[in-house]
Amino acid sequence: MRAARLIKMVLLLQARPAMTAAELARELEVSERTVTRDAQALSEAGVPVYAERGRTGGYRLVGGYRTRLTGLARGEAEALFLSGVPGALREMGLEDAASVARLKVSAALLPSLRDASRTAAQRFHLDAPNWFREPETPELLPAVADAVWDDRGVAARYRRGEEEAVRELEPYGLVLKAGVWYLCARVAGAGGDGSFRVYRIDRFTAVEAGEERFERDEDFDLPAFWAERAEQFARSILRAEVVVRLSERGVRALPHAVDALSAREALSAAGAPDADGWVTVTLPVESEEVAHEQLRGLGPEVEVLAPAALRGRFARDAGRLAGLYGG
């Protein structure tokens, strides 16, 4: 632990002209007293760390000293490609590897380019979870992530409703969708059929990685697989249909109120606007109850034509609104 911290301290000082004890303590997540002891240890080991006292003082490397410890380990290189997703790195337990990798890259760059990581971070940041939702890190995510990185099969217990299922899985990849983590894995073992499936990480109740590594299918494409399964899932839950009329404003708002894919397909299949400029569409929905909740947000920009029961719901809503605002 200390050896890794000392290496990180050298890389920090190599990447910057000088750093104060407070800055080093913040970067290394230790106390300033620990920074002082580490600097002394480096000096005793032959690394020319020099401390300047005073208001403008700090630590620096003397005489243009450069360490050759800039080669990236495999885990650091892989983490580096995820460095634009800091929250995901932290949840998977890869934050330290990514930090060291960025320092090694910075140390290997020309002095004029060493601020590239900072300037990029100030211009792009990915915040994956939805608004108004407190992100929760599944307890078993780091264990699953380790198995994914090492290509190790896992024995997993998975919660399905009130029951639990046991699966032998070959974990191929992780997906973070709207703040929820998913595992894309191939079902292995005696009871497996070799198919690829998707599992929510927060539904795993136990995960145990095996010692043996599995051989990945080189034709497996994680982004393509996820896109296909996500579309299949979206279509699978749209088991009902409603017929609605939409104003021009309602047409524009529909993709934001219901499933965007079904809205686009429904609008593309719609006929020409009627004499009032309204468009009639047949819209796939999950259920009458869900359609009521979703379409209610469009207010007077939508008129439900069918089914009659859903139209009746909106008629009752209109009656209650008229009672509230009629006076």
Coordinates of C-alpha atoms in Angstrom, one line a residue:
M1 CA 0.0 0.0 0.0
R2 CA 2.8 2.4 1.0
A3 CA 4.9 1.5 -2.0
A4 CA 2.0 2.3 -4.4
R5 CA 1.5 5.6 -2.6
L6 CA 5.2 6.5 -2.9
I7 CA 5.2 5.8 -6.6
K8 CA 2.1 7.9 -7.0
M9 CA 3.7 10.8 -5.1
V10 CA 6.8 10.6 -7.5
L11 CA 4.5 10.7 -10.5
L12 CA 2.5 13.6 -9.2
L13 CA 5.7 15.6 -8.6
Q14 CA 7.0 14.6 -12.0
A15 CA 3.9 15.8 -13.7
R16 CA 3.8 19.2 -12.0
P17 CA 6.5 21.8 -11.2
A18 CA 5.7 21.8 -7.5
M19 CA 3.0 20.8 -5.0
T20 CA 2.2 21.8 -1.5
A21 CA 1.8 19.3 1.3
A22 CA -1.9 20.0 1.4
E23 CA -2.2 19.3 -2.3
L24 CA -0.3 16.1 -2.0
A25 CA -2.3 15.0 1.0
R26 CA -5.5 15.6 -0.9
E27 CA -4.4 13.7 -4.0
L28 CA -3.0 10.8 -1.9
E29 CA -5.8 10.8 0.6
V30 CA -3.5 10.9 3.6
S31 CA -2.5 13.5 6.2
E32 CA 0.1 16.2 5.6
R33 CA 2.3 14.5 8.3
T34 CA 2.2 11.3 6.2
V35 CA 3.3 13.3 3.2
T36 CA 6.3 14.6 5.1
R37 CA 7.3 11.1 6.1
D38 CA 6.8 9.8 2.6
A39 CA 8.9 12.6 1.1
Q40 CA 11.7 11.8 3.6
A41 CA 11.5 8.1 2.7
L42 CA 11.8 8.9 -1.0
S43 CA 14.8 11.1 -0.3
E44 CA 16.5 8.4 1.7
A45 CA 15.9 6.0 -1.2
G46 CA 17.7 8.3 -3.6
V47 CA 14.8 10.1 -5.2
P48 CA 15.7 13.9 -5.1
V49 CA 12.6 15.3 -3.4
Y50 CA 13.2 18.8 -2.2
A51 CA 11.0 20.7 0.2
E52 CA 10.8 24.5 0.1
R53 CA 9.4 26.3 3.2
G54 CA 7.4 29.4 3.2
R55 CA 4.1 30.6 1.8
T56 CA 5.1 29.8 -1.8
G57 CA 6.9 26.6 -0.8
G58 CA 6.1 23.0 -1.5
Y59 CA 7.7 19.8 -2.8
R60 CA 9.5 19.4 -6.1
L61 CA 11.9 17.0 -7.8
V62 CA 15.4 18.4 -8.2
G63 CA 17.4 18.5 -11.4
G64 CA 14.8 17.3 -13.8
Y65 CA 14.6 13.9 -12.2
R66 CA 12.4 11.5 -14.1
T67 CA 11.3 8.0 -13.1
R68 CA 10.9 5.3 -15.6
L69 CA 7.9 3.8 -13.8
T70 CA 5.6 5.1 -16.5
G71 CA 4.7 1.8 -18.2
L72 CA 1.0 1.0 -17.9
A73 CA -0.1 -2.3 -16.3
R74 CA -3.0 -4.0 -18.1
G75 CA -5.5 -3.1 -15.5
E76 CA -4.4 0.5 -15.5
A77 CA -4.7 0.7 -19.2
E78 CA -8.2 -0.7 -19.2
A79 CA -9.2 1.6 -16.4
L80 CA -7.8 4.6 -18.3
F81 CA -10.3 4.1 -21.1
L82 CA -13.1 4.4 -18.6
S83 CA -11.7 7.5 -16.9
G84 CA -14.5 9.7 -18.4
V85 CA -17.0 7.8 -16.2
P86 CA -15.7 8.6 -12.7
G87 CA -18.8 7.4 -10.9
A88 CA -18.7 4.0 -12.7
L89 CA -15.0 3.6 -11.9
R90 CA -15.6 4.3 -8.3
E91 CA -18.5 1.8 -8.0
M92 CA -16.5 -1.0 -9.7
G93 CA -13.5 -0.4 -7.5
L94 CA -11.2 0.8 -10.3
E95 CA -10.7 4.4 -9.2
D96 CA -7.2 3.9 -7.9
A97 CA -6.0 2.1 -11.0
A98 CA -7.4 4.9 -13.2
S99 CA -5.7 7.5 -11.1
V100 CA -2.3 5.9 -11.4
A101 CA -2.8 5.4 -15.1
R102 CA -3.6 9.0 -15.7
L103 CA -0.5 10.0 -13.7
K104 CA 1.7 7.7 -15.7
V105 CA 0.4 9.1 -18.9
S106 CA 0.9 12.7 -17.7
A107 CA 4.4 11.9 -16.6
A108 CA 5.3 10.5 -20.1
L109 CA 3.9 13.6 -21.9
L110 CA 5.8 16.7 -22.8
P111 CA 5.6 19.4 -20.2
S112 CA 3.4 21.6 -22.5
L113 CA 0.8 18.7 -22.6
R114 CA 0.7 17.7 -19.0
D115 CA -2.4 19.7 -18.2
A116 CA -4.4 17.9 -20.9
S117 CA -6.2 15.6 -18.4
R118 CA -7.2 18.6 -16.3
T119 CA -8.4 20.7 -19.2
A120 CA -10.4 17.7 -20.7
A121 CA -12.0 17.0 -17.3
Q122 CA -13.2 20.6 -17.1
R123 CA -14.8 20.3 -20.5
F124 CA -16.5 16.9 -20.4
H125 CA -18.2 15.0 -17.5
L126 CA -20.7 12.1 -17.7
D127 CA -23.4 11.9 -15.1
A128 CA -25.1 8.6 -15.7
P129 CA -28.0 8.3 -13.2
N130 CA -31.4 9.8 -13.7
W131 CA -32.5 13.1 -12.1
F132 CA -34.2 12.9 -8.7
R133 CA -32.8 9.5 -8.0
E134 CA -30.2 8.7 -5.4
P135 CA -27.8 6.3 -7.1
E136 CA -27.2 3.1 -5.2
T137 CA -24.1 0.9 -5.7
P138 CA -25.0 -2.8 -5.7
E139 CA -23.0 -4.5 -2.9
L140 CA -21.7 -7.3 -5.2
L141 CA -20.8 -5.0 -8.1
P142 CA -17.0 -5.0 -7.4
A143 CA -16.9 -8.8 -7.2
V144 CA -18.8 -9.1 -10.5
A145 CA -16.5 -6.4 -12.1
D146 CA -13.4 -8.3 -11.0
A147 CA -14.8 -11.5 -12.7
V148 CA -15.6 -9.5 -15.9
W149 CA -12.0 -8.1 -16.1
D150 CA -10.4 -11.5 -15.4
D151 CA -12.7 -13.6 -17.6
R152 CA -13.5 -15.8 -14.7
G153 CA -16.7 -17.8 -14.5
V154 CA -19.0 -17.2 -11.5
A155 CA -21.5 -19.2 -9.5
A156 CA -24.3 -16.7 -8.9
R157 CA -27.6 -16.7 -6.9
Y158 CA -30.1 -14.5 -8.6
R159 CA -33.4 -13.2 -7.2
R160 CA -36.4 -13.8 -9.4
G161 CA -39.6 -12.5 -7.7
E162 CA -39.9 -14.5 -4.5
E163 CA -37.5 -17.2 -5.6
E164 CA -33.8 -17.5 -6.1
A165 CA -32.1 -19.2 -9.1
V166 CA -28.6 -20.6 -9.2
R167 CA -26.6 -20.0 -12.4
E168 CA -23.1 -20.8 -13.7
L169 CA -22.3 -17.7 -15.7
E170 CA -19.5 -16.5 -18.0
P171 CA -19.6 -12.7 -17.3
Y172 CA -18.8 -10.9 -20.6
G173 CA -19.6 -7.2 -19.8
L174 CA -21.2 -4.6 -17.6
V175 CA -23.7 -2.0 -18.7
L176 CA -24.7 1.1 -16.7
K177 CA -28.2 2.2 -17.8
A178 CA -29.9 5.2 -16.2
G179 CA -28.1 4.5 -12.9
V180 CA -28.8 0.7 -12.9
W181 CA -26.0 -1.8 -13.4
Y182 CA -26.6 -4.9 -15.6
L183 CA -24.4 -7.9 -16.4
C184 CA -24.3 -9.4 -19.9
A185 CA -23.3 -13.1 -19.4
R186 CA -23.4 -16.4 -21.1
V187 CA -25.2 -19.2 -19.2
A188 CA -22.7 -22.0 -18.7
G189 CA -22.5 -25.2 -16.6
A190 CA -24.4 -28.4 -16.9
G191 CA -27.8 -26.7 -17.0
G192 CA -26.8 -23.9 -19.3
D193 CA -27.7 -23.6 -23.0
G194 CA -24.8 -21.3 -23.9
S195 CA -27.1 -18.3 -24.6
F196 CA -26.3 -14.7 -23.6
R197 CA -28.6 -13.1 -21.1
V198 CA -28.9 -9.9 -19.1
Y199 CA -29.0 -9.8 -15.3
R200 CA -29.6 -6.8 -13.0
I201 CA -26.6 -6.7 -10.6
D202 CA -28.8 -5.6 -7.6
R203 CA -30.7 -8.8 -7.9
F204 CA -27.6 -11.0 -7.2
T205 CA -27.6 -12.3 -3.7
A206 CA -24.3 -14.2 -3.9
V207 CA -21.4 -14.3 -6.4
E208 CA -18.4 -16.6 -6.2
A209 CA -15.7 -16.4 -8.9
G210 CA -14.0 -19.6 -10.0
E211 CA -10.3 -20.2 -10.5
E212 CA -10.5 -21.1 -14.2
R213 CA -10.7 -18.5 -16.9
F214 CA -13.2 -19.0 -19.7
E215 CA -12.5 -18.4 -23.4
R216 CA -14.3 -15.4 -24.7
D217 CA -16.3 -15.5 -27.9
E218 CA -14.3 -13.0 -30.0
D219 CA -17.5 -12.3 -32.1
F220 CA -19.4 -11.0 -29.1
D221 CA -20.0 -7.2 -29.4
L222 CA -21.2 -5.8 -26.1
P223 CA -22.7 -2.5 -27.5
A224 CA -24.5 -4.3 -30.3
F225 CA -25.8 -7.0 -28.0
W226 CA -27.1 -4.4 -25.5
A227 CA -28.8 -2.3 -28.1
E228 CA -30.6 -5.4 -29.5
R229 CA -31.7 -6.6 -26.1
A230 CA -32.7 -3.2 -25.0
E231 CA -35.0 -2.8 -28.0
Q232 CA -36.4 -6.3 -27.5
F233 CA -37.2 -5.5 -23.9
A234 CA -38.9 -2.2 -24.8
R235 CA -41.0 -4.0 -27.4
S236 CA -41.8 -6.9 -25.1
I237 CA -43.5 -4.8 -22.5
L238 CA -45.7 -2.9 -25.0
R239 CA -48.6 -5.4 -25.0
A240 CA -51.5 -3.0 -25.6
E241 CA -52.6 -0.3 -28.0
V242 CA -54.4 3.0 -27.7
V243 CA -55.7 5.3 -30.4
V244 CA -55.2 9.0 -29.8
R245 CA -55.5 12.4 -31.5
L246 CA -52.6 14.8 -31.1
S247 CA -52.3 18.5 -31.7
E248 CA -49.1 19.9 -33.3
R249 CA -47.7 20.5 -29.9
G250 CA -48.8 17.0 -28.7
V251 CA -46.9 15.4 -31.7
R252 CA -43.7 17.2 -30.6
A253 CA -44.2 16.2 -26.9
L254 CA -45.2 12.5 -27.4
P255 CA -41.7 11.0 -27.6
H256 CA -41.0 12.7 -24.2
A257 CA -44.1 11.3 -22.6
V258 CA -44.0 7.6 -23.7
D259 CA -41.4 5.2 -25.0
A260 CA -39.5 7.2 -27.7
L261 CA -39.2 4.3 -30.1
S262 CA -42.9 3.4 -30.1
A263 CA -43.8 7.1 -30.4
R264 CA -41.6 7.6 -33.5
E265 CA -42.9 4.4 -35.1
A266 CA -46.5 5.4 -34.4
L267 CA -46.1 8.9 -35.8
S268 CA -44.3 7.7 -38.9
A269 CA -47.3 5.4 -39.6
A270 CA -49.9 8.1 -39.0
G271 CA -51.9 9.7 -41.8
A272 CA -52.2 13.3 -42.7
P273 CA -53.5 15.9 -40.2
D274 CA -57.3 16.4 -40.1
A275 CA -59.1 19.7 -40.7
D276 CA -58.1 20.9 -37.2
G277 CA -54.4 20.0 -37.7
W278 CA -54.6 17.1 -35.4
V279 CA -53.0 13.7 -36.1
T280 CA -54.5 10.3 -35.2
V281 CA -52.0 7.6 -34.2
T282 CA -52.2 4.0 -32.9
L283 CA -49.7 3.8 -30.1
P284 CA -48.3 0.7 -28.4
V285 CA -48.3 0.9 -24.6
E286 CA -47.5 -1.2 -21.7
S287 CA -51.0 -1.2 -20.2
E288 CA -54.1 1.0 -19.9
E289 CA -53.0 2.1 -16.5
V290 CA -49.5 3.1 -17.7
A291 CA -50.9 4.9 -20.8
H292 CA -53.2 6.9 -18.5
E293 CA -50.2 8.1 -16.4
Q294 CA -48.1 8.9 -19.4
L295 CA -50.6 10.6 -21.7
R296 CA -52.1 12.6 -18.8
G297 CA -48.9 14.7 -18.9
L298 CA -49.9 16.0 -22.4
G299 CA -53.0 17.7 -21.0
P300 CA -55.3 19.2 -23.7
E301 CA -52.8 18.3 -26.5
V302 CA -54.1 14.7 -26.6
E303 CA -57.6 13.2 -27.1
V304 CA -58.0 9.5 -26.4
L305 CA -60.3 7.8 -28.9
A306 CA -59.9 4.1 -27.9
P307 CA -60.2 2.0 -25.8
A308 CA -63.4 3.3 -24.4
A309 CA -62.4 2.6 -20.8
L310 CA -59.3 4.7 -21.1
R311 CA -61.3 7.5 -22.8
G312 CA -63.6 7.3 -19.8
R313 CA -60.7 7.8 -17.4
F314 CA -59.7 11.0 -19.2
A315 CA -63.4 12.1 -19.2
R316 CA -63.5 11.7 -15.4
D317 CA -60.2 13.6 -15.1
A318 CA -61.6 16.4 -17.3
G319 CA -64.7 16.6 -15.1
R320 CA -62.6 16.9 -11.9
L321 CA -60.5 19.6 -13.4
A322 CA -63.5 21.5 -14.6
G323 CA -64.9 21.3 -11.0
L324 CA -61.6 22.7 -9.7
Y325 CA -61.2 25.5 -12.2
G326 CA -64.7 26.1 -13.5
G327 CA -65.4 28.9 -11.0

